[in-house]
CSV table of C-alpha atoms and ligand atoms in Angstrom, one decimal:
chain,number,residue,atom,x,y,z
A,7,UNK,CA,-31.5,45.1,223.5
A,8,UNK,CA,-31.9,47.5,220.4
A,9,UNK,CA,-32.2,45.6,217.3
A,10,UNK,CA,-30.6,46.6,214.2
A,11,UNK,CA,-32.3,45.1,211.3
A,12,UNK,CA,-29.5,44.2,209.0
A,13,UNK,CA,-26.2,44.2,208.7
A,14,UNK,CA,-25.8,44.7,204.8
A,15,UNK,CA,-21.5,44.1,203.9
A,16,UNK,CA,-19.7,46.1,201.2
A,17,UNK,CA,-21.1,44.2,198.5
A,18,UNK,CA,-25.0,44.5,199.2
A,19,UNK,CA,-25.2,41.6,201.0
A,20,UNK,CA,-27.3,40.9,204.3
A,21,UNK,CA,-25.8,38.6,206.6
A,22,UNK,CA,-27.8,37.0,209.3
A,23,UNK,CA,-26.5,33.5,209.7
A,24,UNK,CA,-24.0,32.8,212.3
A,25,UNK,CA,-22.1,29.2,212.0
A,26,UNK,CA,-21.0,28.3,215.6
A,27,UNK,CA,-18.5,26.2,215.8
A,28,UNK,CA,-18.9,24.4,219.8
A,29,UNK,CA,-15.1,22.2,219.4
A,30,UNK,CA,-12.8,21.6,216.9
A,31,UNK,CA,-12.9,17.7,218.7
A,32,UNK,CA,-14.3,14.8,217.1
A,33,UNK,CA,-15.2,10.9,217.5
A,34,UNK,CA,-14.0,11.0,213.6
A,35,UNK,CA,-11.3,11.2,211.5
A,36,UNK,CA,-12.7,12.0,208.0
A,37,UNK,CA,-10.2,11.9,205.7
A,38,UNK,CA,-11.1,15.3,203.6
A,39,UNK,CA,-11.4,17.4,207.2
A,40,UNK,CA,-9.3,16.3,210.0
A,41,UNK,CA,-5.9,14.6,210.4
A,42,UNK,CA,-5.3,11.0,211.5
A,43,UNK,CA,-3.6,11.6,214.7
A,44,UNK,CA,-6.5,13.8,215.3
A,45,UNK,CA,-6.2,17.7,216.6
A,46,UNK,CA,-3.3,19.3,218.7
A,47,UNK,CA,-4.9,19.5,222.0
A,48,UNK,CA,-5.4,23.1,222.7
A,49,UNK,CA,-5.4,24.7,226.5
A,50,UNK,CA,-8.9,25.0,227.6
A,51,UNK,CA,-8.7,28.7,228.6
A,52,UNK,CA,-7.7,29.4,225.2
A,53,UNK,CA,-11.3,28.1,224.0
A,54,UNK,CA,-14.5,30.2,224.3
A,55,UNK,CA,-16.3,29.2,227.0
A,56,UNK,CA,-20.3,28.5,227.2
A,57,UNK,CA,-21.1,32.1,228.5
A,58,UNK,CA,-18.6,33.3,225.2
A,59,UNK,CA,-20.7,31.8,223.2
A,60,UNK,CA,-23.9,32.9,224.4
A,61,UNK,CA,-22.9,36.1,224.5
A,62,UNK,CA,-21.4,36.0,221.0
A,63,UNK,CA,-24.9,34.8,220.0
A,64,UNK,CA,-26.7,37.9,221.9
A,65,UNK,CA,-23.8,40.1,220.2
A,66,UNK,CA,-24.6,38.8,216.9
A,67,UNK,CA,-28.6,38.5,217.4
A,68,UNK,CA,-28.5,42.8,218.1
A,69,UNK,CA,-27.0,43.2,214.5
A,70,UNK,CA,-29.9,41.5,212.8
A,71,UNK,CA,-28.7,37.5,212.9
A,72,UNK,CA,-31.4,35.5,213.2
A,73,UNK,CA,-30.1,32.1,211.8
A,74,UNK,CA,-27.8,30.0,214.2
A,75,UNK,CA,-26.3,26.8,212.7
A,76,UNK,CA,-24.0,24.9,215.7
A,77,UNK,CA,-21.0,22.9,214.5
A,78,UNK,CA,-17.6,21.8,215.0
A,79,UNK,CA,-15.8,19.5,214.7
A,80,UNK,CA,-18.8,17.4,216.3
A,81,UNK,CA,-21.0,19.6,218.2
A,82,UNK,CA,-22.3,16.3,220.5
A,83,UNK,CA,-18.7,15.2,221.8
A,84,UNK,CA,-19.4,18.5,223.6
A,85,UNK,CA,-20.7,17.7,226.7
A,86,UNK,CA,-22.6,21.3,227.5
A,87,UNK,CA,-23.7,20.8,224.3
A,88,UNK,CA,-28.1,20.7,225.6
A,89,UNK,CA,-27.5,23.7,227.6
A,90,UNK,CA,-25.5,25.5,224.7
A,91,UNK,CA,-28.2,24.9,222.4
A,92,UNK,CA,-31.0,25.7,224.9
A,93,UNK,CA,-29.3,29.1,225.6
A,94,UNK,CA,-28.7,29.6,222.0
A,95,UNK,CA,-32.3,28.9,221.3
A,96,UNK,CA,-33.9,31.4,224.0
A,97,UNK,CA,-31.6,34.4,222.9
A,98,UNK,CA,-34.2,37.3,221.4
A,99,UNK,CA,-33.8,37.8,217.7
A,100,UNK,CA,-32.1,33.9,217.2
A,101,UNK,CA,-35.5,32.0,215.5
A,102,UNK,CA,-34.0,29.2,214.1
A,103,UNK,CA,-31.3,27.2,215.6
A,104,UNK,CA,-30.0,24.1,213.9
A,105,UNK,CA,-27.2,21.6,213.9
A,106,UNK,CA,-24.6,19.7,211.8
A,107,UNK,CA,-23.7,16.4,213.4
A,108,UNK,CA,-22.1,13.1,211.8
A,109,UNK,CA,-25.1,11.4,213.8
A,110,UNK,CA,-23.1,8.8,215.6
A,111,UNK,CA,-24.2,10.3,219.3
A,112,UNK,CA,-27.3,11.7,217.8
A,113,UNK,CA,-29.7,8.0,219.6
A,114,UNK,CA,-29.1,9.1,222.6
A,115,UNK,CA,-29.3,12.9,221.8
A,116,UNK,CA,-32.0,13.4,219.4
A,117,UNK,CA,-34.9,14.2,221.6
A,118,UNK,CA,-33.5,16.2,224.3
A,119,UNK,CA,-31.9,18.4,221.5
A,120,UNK,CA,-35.0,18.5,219.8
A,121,UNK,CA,-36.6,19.8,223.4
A,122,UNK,CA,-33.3,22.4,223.9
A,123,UNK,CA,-35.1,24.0,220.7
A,124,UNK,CA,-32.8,22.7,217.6
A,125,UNK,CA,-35.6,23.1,214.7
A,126,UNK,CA,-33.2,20.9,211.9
A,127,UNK,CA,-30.4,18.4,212.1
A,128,UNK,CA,-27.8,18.1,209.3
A,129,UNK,CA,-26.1,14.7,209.7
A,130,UNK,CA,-23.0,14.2,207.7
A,131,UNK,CA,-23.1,10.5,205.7
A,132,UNK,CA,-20.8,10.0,202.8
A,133,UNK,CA,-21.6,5.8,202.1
A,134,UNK,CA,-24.1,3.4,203.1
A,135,UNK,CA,-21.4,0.8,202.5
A,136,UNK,CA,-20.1,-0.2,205.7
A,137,UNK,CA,-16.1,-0.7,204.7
A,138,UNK,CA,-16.3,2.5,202.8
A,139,UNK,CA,-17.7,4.4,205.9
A,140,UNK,CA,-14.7,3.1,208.0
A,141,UNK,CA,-12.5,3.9,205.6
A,142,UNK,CA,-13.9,7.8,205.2
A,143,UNK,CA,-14.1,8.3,208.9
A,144,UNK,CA,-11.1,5.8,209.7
A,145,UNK,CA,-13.9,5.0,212.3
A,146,UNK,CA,-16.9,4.2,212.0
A,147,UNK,CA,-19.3,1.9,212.6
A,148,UNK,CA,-21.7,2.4,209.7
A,149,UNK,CA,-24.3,1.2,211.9
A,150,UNK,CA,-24.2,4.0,213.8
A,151,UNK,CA,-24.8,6.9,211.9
A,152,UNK,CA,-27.8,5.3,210.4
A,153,UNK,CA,-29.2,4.9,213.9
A,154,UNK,CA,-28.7,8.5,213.9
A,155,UNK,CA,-30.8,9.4,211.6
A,156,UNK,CA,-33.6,6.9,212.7
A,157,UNK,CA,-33.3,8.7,215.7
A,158,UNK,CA,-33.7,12.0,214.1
A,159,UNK,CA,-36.5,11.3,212.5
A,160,UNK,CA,-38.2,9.7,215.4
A,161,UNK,CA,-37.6,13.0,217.7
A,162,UNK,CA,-39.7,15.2,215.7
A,163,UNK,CA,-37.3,18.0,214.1
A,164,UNK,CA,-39.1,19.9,211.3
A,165,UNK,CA,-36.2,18.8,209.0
A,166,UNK,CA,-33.3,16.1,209.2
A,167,UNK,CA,-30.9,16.5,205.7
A,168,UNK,CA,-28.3,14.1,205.2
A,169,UNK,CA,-25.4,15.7,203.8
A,170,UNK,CA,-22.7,13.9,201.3
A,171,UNK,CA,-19.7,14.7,200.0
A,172,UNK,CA,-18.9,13.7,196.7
A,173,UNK,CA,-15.9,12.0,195.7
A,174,UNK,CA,-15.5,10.9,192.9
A,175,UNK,CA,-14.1,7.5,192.6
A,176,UNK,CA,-15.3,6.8,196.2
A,177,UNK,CA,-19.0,7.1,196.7
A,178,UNK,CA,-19.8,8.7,192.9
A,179,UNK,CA,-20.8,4.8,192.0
A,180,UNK,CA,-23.6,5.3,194.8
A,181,UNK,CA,-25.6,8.4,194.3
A,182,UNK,CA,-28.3,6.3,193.4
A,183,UNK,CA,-28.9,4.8,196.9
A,184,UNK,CA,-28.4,7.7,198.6
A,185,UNK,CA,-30.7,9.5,196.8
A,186,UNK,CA,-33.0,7.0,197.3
A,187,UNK,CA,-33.3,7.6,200.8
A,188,UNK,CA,-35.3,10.7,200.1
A,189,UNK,CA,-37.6,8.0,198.6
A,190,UNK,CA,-38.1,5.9,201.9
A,191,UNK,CA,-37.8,8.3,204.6
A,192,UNK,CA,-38.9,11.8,205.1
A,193,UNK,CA,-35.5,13.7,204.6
A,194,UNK,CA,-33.4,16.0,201.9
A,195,UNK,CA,-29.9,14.7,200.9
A,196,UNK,CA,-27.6,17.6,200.2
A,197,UNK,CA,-24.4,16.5,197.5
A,198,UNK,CA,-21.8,18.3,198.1
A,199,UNK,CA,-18.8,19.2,196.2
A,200,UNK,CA,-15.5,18.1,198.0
A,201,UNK,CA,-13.4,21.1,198.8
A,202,UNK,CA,-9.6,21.4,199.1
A,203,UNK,CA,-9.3,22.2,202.4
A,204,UNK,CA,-5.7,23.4,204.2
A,205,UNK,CA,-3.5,20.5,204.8
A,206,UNK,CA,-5.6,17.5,205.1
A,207,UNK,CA,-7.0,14.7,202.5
A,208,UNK,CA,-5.1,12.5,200.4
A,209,UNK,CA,-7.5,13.0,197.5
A,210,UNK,CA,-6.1,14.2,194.3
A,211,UNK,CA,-7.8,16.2,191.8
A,212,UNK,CA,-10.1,14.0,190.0
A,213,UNK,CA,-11.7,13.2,193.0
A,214,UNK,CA,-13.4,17.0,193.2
A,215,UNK,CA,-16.2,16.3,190.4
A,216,UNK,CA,-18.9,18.6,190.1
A,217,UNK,CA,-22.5,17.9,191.6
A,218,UNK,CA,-23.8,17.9,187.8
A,219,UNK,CA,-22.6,14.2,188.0
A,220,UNK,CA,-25.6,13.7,190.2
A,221,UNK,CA,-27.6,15.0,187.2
A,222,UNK,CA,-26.6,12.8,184.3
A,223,UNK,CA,-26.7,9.9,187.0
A,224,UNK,CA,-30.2,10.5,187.7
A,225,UNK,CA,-32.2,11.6,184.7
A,226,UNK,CA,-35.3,11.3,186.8
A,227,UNK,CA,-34.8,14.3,189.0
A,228,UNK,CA,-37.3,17.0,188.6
A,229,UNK,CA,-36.1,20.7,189.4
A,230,UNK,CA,-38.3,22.0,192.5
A,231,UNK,CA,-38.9,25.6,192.6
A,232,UNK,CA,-38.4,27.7,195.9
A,233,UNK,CA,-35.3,28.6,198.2
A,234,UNK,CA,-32.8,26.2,198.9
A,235,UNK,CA,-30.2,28.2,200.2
A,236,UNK,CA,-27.4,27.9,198.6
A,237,UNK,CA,-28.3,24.2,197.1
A,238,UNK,CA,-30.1,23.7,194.0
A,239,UNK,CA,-33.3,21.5,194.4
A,240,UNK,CA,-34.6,18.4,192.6
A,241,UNK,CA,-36.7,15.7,193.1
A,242,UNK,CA,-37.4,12.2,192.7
A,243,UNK,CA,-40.2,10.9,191.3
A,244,UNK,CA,-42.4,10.0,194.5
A,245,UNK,CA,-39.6,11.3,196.6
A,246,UNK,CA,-40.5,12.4,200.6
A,247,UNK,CA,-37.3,15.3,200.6
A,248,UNK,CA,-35.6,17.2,198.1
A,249,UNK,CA,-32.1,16.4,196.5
A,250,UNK,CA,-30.4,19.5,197.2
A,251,UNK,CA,-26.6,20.5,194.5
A,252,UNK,CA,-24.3,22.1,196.5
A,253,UNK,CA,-21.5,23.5,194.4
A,254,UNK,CA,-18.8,25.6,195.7
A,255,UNK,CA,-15.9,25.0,193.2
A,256,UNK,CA,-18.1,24.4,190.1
A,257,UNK,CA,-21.0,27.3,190.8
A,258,UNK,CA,-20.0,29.3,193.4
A,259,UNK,CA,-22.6,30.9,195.6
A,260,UNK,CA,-20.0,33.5,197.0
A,261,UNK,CA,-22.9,36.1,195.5
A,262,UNK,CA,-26.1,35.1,197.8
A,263,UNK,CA,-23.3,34.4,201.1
A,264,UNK,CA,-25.2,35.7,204.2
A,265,UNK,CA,-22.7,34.0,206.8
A,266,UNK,CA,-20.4,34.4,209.0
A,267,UNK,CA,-18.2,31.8,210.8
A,268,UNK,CA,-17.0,32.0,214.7
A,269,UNK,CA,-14.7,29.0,215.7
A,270,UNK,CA,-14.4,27.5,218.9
A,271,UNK,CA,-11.2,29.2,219.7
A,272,UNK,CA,-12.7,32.5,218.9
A,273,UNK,CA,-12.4,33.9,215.7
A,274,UNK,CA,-15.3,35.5,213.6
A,275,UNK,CA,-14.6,34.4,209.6
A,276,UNK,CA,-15.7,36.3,207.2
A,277,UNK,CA,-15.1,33.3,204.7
A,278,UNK,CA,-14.6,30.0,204.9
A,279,UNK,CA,-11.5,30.7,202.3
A,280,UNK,CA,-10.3,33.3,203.4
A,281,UNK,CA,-7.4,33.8,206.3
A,282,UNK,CA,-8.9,37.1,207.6
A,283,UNK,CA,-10.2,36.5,211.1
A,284,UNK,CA,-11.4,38.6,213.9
A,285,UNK,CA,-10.9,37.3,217.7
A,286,UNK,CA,-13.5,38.0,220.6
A,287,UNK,CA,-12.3,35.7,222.9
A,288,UNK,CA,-12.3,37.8,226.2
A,289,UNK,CA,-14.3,40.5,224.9
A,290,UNK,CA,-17.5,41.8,226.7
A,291,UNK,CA,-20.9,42.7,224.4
A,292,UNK,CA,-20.0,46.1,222.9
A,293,UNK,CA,-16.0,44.9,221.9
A,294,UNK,CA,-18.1,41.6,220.5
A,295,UNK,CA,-20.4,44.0,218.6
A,296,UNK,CA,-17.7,45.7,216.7
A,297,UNK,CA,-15.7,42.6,216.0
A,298,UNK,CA,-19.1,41.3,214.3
A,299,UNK,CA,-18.9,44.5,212.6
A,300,UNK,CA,-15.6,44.4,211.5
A,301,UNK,CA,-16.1,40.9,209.9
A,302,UNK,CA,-19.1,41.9,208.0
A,303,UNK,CA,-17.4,44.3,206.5
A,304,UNK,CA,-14.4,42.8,205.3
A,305,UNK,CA,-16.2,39.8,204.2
A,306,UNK,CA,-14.3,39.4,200.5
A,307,UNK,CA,-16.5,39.0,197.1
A,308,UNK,CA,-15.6,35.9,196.6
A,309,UNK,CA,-13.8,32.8,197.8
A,310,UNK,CA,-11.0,33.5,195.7
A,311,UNK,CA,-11.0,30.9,192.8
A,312,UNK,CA,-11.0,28.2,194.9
A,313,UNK,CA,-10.5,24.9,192.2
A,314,UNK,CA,-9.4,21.6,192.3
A,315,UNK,CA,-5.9,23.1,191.6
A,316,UNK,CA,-6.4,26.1,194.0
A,317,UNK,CA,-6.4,24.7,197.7
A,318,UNK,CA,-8.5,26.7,199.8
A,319,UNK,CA,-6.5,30.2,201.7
A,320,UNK,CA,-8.7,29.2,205.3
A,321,UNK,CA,-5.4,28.5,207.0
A,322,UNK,CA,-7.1,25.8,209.0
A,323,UNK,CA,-9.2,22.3,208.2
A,324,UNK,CA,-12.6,22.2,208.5
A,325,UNK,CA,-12.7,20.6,211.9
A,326,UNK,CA,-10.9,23.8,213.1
A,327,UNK,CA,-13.5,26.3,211.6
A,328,UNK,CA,-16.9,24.4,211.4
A,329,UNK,CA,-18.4,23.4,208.6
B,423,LIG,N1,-18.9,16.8,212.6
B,423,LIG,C1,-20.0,17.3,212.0
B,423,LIG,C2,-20.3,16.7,210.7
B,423,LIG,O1,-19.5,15.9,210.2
B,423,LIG,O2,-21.4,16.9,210.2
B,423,LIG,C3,-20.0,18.8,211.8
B,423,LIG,C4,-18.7,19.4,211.3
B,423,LIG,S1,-18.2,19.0,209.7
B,423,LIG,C5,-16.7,19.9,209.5
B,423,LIG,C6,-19.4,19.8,208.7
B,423,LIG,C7,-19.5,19.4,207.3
B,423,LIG,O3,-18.3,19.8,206.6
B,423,LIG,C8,-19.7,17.9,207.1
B,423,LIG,O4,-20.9,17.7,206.3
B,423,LIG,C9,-18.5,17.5,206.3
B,423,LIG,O5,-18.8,16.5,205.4
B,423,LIG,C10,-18.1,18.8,205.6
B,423,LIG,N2,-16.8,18.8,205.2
B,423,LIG,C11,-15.6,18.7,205.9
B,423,LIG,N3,-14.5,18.8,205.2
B,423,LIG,C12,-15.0,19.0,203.9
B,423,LIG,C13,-14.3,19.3,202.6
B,423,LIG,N4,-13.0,19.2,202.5
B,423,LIG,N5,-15.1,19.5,201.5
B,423,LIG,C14,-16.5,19.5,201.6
B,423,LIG,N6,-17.1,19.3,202.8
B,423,LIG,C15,-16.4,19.1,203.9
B,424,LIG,FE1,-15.5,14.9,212.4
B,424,LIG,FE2,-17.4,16.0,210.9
B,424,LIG,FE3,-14.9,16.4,210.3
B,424,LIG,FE4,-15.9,14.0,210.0
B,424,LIG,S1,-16.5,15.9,208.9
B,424,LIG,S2,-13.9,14.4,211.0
B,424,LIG,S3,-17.4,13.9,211.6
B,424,LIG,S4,-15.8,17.1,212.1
């Protein structure tokens, strides 16, 4: 396969990160991503299937990705979901493969995903309170998620992040605790801000604060030098993992983007808040290739002003794109 290096978009940026979204199904019902009666069950032919994916991958690998994040809805309600990842992983040019989880299947998972080649697990915890947690997931157990993440780190991954939302009014009263986890186990907590997704979440507007309120909670954190993505990193004092800021509405990153979406029915987005999308579904390499292309370049600027008063333009939730 001839390797182009980079695929550089009209605004200068590279973009070699590929967010693969294996199902828009989940065990979950958080309230700020997916509707309470769940998804409209879709026809399975109108899904990509495993060999799509892979070959989406391979399509996306020969334009200079090299950074595969798997996602959903959740990724491990998929039940291909080891050989996905372990056909993800081998694909020449892919060198970092990693995953986005809520944790809940993770116990049982953990290792053998670690062994299919997944070098980091993001898993998705909002509350250590355990009423709070069924009443974000409308789920839950609690007790489940944090046996992910014991899991996790027991299997070895050269990084496990928990990721929060913040909301404030729900969890805001416990960014303490959950930062403190980055005290007692080896792992980065990522806050993020809550994002007014399509049609879902009954939260109203002061419930979108910015990650600064992490700041003036915790006038301890030390700012840590070095790449964080698209998060800004601090520290605890004796801390194992970084705190990581992730800001979309109140410091958009829209200027050091370098990813591109492709949902489980198919579509390459350019933007998460953007309607534009770009099917592949039925394609073979070279019509993949071009659809790639074409995303790239019409990735926008910018998400558009997307604010607590300006709901995001994706046109779906983000169990239907991947997060
Ligand atoms: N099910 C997996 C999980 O929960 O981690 C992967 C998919 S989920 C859509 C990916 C991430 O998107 C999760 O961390 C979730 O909290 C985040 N997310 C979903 N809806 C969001 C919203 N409206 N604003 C901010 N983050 C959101
Ligand atoms: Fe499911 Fe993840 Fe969405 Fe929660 S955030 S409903 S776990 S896809």
């Amino acid at each position: 396969m001839r390797k182009v290096l980079n695929m550089v978009d009209s605004f200068g940026r590279t973009i070699s990160y590929l967010r693969l979204s294996v199902t828009e199904r989940c065990n979950l019902r958080c309230r700020y991503c997916m509707p309470e009666e769940g998804i409209c069950k879709k026809r399975r032919a109108d899904m990509l299937t495993e060999d799509e994916m892979i070959l989406a991958v391979k399509a996306a690998a020969s334009l200079g990705f090299h950074k595969l994040r798997i996602t959903g809805g959740e990724p491990l309600v998929k039940k291909n979901i080891l050989s996905i990842c372990d056909r993800a992983a081998a694909v020449e040019g892919i060198d970092e493969v990693c995953l986005t989880t809520n944790g809940t299947l993770l116990p049982r998972l953990s290792k053998p995903l670690r062994q299919a080649g997944v070098r980091r697990v993001n898993i998705s915890l909002d509350t250590l309170d355990e009423n709070r947690y069924a009443y974000i997931t409308r789920r839950g157990p609690l007790s489940a998620a944090l046996a992910g993440i014991e899991s996790a780190i027991g299997a070895g991954f050269e990084r496990v992040k928990v990721n929060t939302v913040l909301i404030g009014g729900f969890n805001d009263s416990e960014i303490g605790s959950l930062a403190e986890l980055t005290v007692r186990y080896p792992i980065d907590v990522r806050f993020i801000e809550l994002m007014p997704m399509y049609d879902s979440g009954d939260f109203k507007e002061n419930a979108m604060i910015p990650c600064e309120t992490v700041l003036d909670r915790l006038p301890g954190l030390e700012p840590v030098d070095g790449s964080g993505g698209v998060a800004k990193l601090y520290r605890l004092p004796g801390a194992q993992g970084d705190i990581g800021l992730i800001s979309p509405l109140s410091r958009h990153f829209c200027g050091e983007c370098s990813r591109i979406r492709l949902t489980a029915d198919g579509y390459l987005k350019p933007c998460l808040h953007s309607p534009a999308e770009f099917g592949i579904k039925g394609l073979d390499f070279a019509g993949m290739v071009g659809q790639f292309q074409r995303a790239v370049m019409e990735k926008p600027a910018c998400h558009g002003g997307l604010s607590a008063q300006k709901r995001s333009g994706a046109g779906r939730d983000m169990n239907r794109i991947g997060g």
